[in-house]
Short mmCIF file of C-alpha atoms in Angstrom, two decimals:
data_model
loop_
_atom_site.label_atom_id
_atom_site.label_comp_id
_atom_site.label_asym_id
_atom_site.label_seq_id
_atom_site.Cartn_x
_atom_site.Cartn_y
_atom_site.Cartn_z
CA UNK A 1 1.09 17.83 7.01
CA UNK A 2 0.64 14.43 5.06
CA UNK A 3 2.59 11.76 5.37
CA UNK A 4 3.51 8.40 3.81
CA UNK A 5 4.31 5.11 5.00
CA UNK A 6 5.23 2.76 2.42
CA UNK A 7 5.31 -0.91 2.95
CA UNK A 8 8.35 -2.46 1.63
CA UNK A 9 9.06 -5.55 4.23
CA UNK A 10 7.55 -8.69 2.60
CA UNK A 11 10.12 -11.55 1.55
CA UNK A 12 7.62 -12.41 -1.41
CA UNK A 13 6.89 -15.86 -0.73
CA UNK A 14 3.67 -16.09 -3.01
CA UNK A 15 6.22 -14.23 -5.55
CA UNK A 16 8.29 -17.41 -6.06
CA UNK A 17 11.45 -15.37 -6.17
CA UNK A 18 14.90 -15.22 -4.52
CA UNK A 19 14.85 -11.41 -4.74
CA UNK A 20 11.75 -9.64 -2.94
CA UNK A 21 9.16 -8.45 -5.65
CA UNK A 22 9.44 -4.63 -4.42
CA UNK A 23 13.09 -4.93 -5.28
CA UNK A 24 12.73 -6.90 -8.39
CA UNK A 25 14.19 -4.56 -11.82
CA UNK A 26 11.56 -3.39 -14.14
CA UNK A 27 12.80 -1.49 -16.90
CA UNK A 28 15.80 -0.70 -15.08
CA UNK A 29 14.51 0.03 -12.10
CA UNK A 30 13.24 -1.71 -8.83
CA UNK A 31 9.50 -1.53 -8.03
CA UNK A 32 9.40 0.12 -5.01
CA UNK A 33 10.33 2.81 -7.03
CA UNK A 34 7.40 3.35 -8.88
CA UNK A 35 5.66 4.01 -5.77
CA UNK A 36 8.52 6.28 -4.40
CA UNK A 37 8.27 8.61 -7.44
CA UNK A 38 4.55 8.81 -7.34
CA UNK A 39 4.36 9.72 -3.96
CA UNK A 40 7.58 12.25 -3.89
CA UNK A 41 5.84 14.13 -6.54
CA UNK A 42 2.88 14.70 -5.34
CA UNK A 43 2.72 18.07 -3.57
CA UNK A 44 0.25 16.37 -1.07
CA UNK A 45 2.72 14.58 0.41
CA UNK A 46 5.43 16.22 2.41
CA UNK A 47 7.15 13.34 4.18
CA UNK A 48 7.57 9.29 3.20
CA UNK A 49 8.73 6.30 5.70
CA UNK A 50 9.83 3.16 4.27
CA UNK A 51 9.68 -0.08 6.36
CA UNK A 52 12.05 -2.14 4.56
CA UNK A 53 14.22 -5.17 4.94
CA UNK A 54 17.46 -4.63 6.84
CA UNK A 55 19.90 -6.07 3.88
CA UNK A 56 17.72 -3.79 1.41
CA UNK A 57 18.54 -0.72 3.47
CA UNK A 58 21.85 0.30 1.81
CA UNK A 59 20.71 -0.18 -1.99
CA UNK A 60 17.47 1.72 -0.94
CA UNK A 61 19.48 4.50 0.38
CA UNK A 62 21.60 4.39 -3.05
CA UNK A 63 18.46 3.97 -5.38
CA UNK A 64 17.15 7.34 -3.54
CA UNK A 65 20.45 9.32 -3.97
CA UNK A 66 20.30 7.96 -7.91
CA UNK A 67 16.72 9.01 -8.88
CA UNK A 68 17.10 12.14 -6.30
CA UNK A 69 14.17 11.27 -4.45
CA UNK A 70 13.73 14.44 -2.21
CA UNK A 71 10.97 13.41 0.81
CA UNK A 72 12.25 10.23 2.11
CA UNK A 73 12.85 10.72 5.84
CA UNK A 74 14.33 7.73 7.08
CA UNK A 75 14.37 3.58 6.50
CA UNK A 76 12.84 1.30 9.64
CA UNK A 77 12.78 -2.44 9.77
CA UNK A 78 9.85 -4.47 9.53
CA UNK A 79 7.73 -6.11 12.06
CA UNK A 80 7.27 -10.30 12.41
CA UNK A 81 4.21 -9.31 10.00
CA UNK A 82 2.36 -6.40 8.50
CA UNK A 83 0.36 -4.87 11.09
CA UNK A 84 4.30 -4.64 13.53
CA UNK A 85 5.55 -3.44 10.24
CA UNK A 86 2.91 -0.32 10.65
CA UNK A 87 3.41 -0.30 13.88
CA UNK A 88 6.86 0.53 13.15
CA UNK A 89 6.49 2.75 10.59
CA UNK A 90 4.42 4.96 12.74
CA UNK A 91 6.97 4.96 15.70
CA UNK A 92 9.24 7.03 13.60
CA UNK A 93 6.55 8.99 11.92
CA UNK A 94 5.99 10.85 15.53
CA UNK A 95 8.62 12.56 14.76
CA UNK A 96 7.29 14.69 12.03
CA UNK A 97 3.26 14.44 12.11
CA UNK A 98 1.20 14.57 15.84
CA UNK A 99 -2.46 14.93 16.32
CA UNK A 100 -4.44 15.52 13.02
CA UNK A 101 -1.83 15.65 10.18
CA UNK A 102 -2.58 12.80 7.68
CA UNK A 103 -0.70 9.57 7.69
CA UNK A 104 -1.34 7.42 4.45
CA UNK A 105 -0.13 3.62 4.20
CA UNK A 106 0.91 2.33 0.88
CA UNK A 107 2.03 -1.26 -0.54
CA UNK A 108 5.42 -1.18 -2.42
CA UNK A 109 3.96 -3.55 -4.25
CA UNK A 110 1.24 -1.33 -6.04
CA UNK A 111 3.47 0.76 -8.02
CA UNK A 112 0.88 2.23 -10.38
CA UNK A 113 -0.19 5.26 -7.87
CA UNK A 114 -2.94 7.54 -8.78
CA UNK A 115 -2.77 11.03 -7.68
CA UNK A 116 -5.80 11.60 -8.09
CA UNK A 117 -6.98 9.02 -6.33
CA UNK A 118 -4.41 9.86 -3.35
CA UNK A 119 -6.37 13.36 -3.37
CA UNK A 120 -9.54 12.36 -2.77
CA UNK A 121 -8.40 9.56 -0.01
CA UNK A 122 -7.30 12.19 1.43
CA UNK A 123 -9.71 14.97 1.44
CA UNK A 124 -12.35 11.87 2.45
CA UNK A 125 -10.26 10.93 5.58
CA UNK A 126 -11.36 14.02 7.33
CA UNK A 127 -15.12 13.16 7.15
CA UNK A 128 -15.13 9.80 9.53
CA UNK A 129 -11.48 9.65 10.51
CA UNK A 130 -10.22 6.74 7.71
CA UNK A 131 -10.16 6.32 4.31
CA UNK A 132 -9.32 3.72 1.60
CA UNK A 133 -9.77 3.37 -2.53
CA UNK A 134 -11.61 0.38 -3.17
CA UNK A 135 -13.04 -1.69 -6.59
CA UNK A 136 -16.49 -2.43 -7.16
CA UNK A 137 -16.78 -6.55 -7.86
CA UNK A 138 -18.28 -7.63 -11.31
CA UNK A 139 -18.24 -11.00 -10.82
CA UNK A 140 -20.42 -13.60 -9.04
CA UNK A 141 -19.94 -13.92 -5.86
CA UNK A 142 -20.76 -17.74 -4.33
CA UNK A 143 -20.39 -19.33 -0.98
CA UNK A 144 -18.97 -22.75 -0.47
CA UNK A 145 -19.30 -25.59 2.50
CA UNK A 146 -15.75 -26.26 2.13
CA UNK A 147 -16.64 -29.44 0.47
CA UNK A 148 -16.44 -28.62 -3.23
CA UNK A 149 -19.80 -27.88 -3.26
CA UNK A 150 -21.98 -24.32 -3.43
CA UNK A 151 -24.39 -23.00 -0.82
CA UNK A 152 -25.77 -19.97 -2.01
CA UNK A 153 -24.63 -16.78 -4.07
CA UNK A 154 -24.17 -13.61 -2.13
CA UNK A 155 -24.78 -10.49 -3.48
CA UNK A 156 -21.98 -8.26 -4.77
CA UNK A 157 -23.22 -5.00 -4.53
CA UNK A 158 -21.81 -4.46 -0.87
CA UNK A 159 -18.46 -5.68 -1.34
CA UNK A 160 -15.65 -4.42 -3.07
CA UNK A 161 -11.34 -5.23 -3.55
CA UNK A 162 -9.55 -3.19 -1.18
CA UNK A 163 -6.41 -1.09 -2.38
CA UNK A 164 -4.02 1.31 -0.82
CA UNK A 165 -2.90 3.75 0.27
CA UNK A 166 -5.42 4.02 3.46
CA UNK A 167 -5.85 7.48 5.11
CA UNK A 168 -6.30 8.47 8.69
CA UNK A 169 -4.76 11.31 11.08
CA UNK A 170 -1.89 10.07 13.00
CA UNK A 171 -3.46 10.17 16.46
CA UNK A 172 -5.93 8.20 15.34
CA UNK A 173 -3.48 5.54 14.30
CA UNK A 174 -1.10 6.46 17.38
CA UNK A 175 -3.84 5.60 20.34
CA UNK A 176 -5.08 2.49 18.33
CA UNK A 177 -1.44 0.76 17.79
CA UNK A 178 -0.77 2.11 21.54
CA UNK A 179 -4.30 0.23 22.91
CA UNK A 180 -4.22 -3.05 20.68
CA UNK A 181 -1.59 -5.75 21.77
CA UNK A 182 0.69 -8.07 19.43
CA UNK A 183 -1.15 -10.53 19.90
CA UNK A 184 -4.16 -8.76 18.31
CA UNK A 185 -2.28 -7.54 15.42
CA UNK A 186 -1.39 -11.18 15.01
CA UNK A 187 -4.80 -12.29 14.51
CA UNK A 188 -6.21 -9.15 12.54
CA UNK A 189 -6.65 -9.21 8.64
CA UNK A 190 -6.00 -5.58 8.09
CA UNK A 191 -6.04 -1.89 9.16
CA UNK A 192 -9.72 -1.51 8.56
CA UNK A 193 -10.37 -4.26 10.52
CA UNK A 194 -8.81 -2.63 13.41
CA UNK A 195 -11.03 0.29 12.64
CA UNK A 196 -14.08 -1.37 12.46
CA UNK A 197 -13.97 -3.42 15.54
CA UNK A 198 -12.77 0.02 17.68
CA UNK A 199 -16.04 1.78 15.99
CA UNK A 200 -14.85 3.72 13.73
CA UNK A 201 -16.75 4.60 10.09
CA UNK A 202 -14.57 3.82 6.41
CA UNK A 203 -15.25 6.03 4.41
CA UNK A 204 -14.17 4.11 0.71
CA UNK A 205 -13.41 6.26 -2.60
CA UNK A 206 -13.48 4.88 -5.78
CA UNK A 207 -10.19 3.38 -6.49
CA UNK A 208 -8.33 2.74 -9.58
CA UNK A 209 -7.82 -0.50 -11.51
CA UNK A 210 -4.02 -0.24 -12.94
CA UNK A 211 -3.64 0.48 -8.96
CA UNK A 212 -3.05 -3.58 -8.74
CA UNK A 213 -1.00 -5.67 -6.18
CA UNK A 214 1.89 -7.25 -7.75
CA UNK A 215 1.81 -10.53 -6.33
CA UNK A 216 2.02 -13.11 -8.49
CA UNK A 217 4.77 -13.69 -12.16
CA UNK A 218 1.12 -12.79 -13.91
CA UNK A 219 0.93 -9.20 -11.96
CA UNK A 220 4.55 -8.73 -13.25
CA UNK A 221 3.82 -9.30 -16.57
CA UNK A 222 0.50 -6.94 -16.40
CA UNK A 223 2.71 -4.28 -14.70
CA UNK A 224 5.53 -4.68 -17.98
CA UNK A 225 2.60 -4.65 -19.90
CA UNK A 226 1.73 -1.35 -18.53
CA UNK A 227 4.38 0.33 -18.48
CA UNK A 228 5.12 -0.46 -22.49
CA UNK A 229 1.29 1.20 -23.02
CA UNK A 230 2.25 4.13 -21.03
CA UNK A 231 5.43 4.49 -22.93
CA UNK A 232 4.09 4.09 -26.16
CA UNK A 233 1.40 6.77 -25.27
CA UNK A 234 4.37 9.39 -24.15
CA UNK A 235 5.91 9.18 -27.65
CA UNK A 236 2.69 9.63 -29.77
CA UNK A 237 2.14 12.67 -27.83
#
């Protein structure tokens, strides 16, 4: 079995909004969604988690009852920060996936989900344990001394932009979460990171560009934006 955790806890501080940017309306709906659509259609996936926001929890429950959104198992709360927020998430996973079913973790806040993409994250999980989709730079890369000056340019052909959703079997997450303490998750930059520093290979896929992080009023606009092309392209055809 797969399953899917999507993230839905952040306040949206860089967001410069009163109203979280996973809940914020775009063409009559909220954001998260986008995501919840993608991933309840997708005949890969046969459970999702949310980790939400307590005071969210009750329009969550009524947006899923209003766009009949069929997979959603149950809401959790969030964690103090993301990696708790997993952590979380996972605890009430256990009670559908053990051992080597598939657990994928998803931002809210990338609504544009490609199933395709999903697929092959996937399917490329099984060959070193964890998977993510990632975007090849095209731009310079240069390293600074913090003093407004440049040291050197670093080549960019062994770095890429990390995206979501990330792929590994659930007892791989399960005995990492259950061997790393708080205060560790505190301090790491993200799930790969964990990975890495326990020894285990990524395996990255090659993601997909519209697959963006709302995060700023400009990612919002590129997400309308979007939308209107996808629209446009539905009534043509």
């Amino acid at each position: 079995m797969n399953g899917c955790i999507i993230l839905a806890g952040g306040s949206g501080n860089r967001y410069e909004s009163q109203v979280p940017k996973q809940f914020t309306f775009v063409n009559d709906k909220p954001i998260l969604l986008y995501s919840l659509e993608a991933f309840d259609k997708m005949d890969a996936i046969d459970l999702i988690i949310i980790v939400s926001l307590e005071e969210w929890k009750e329009s969550i429950e009524q947006w899923i009852s209003d766009y009949q959104i069929q997979k959603v198992k149950s809401i959790v709360n969030p964690g103090e920060y993301r990696q708790l927020s997993i952590k979380n998430g996972l605890g009430e996973m256990a009670k559908y996936l053990s051992g080597q079913d598939r657990v994928l973790i998803h931002d809210s806040a990338r609504p544009l989900v490609n199933p395709e993409v999903v697929t092959k994250v996937i399917e490329a999980s099984y060959s070193t344990g964890i998977s993510l989709p990632v975007l090849p730079i095209h731009d310079a890369i240069y390293k600074g001394n913090g003093k407004g000056q440049i040291e050197g340019v670093i080549p960019r052909d062994f770095f890429f932009h990390g995206q979501t959703p990330v792929c590994a079997s659930f007892g791989v997450y399960s005995s990492l979460y259950k061997e790393i303490t708080e205060e560790q998750l505190k301090l790491t930059y993200g799930l790969c990171q964990l990975m890495l520093d326990k020894g285990f290979k990524v395996t990255n896929v090659l993601g997909d560009e519209k697959t963006f992080k709302i995060t700023k009023k400009e990612d919002l606009i590129r997400f309308k934006d979007e939308l209107s092309i996808r629209n446009q392209k539905c009534v043509e055809s």
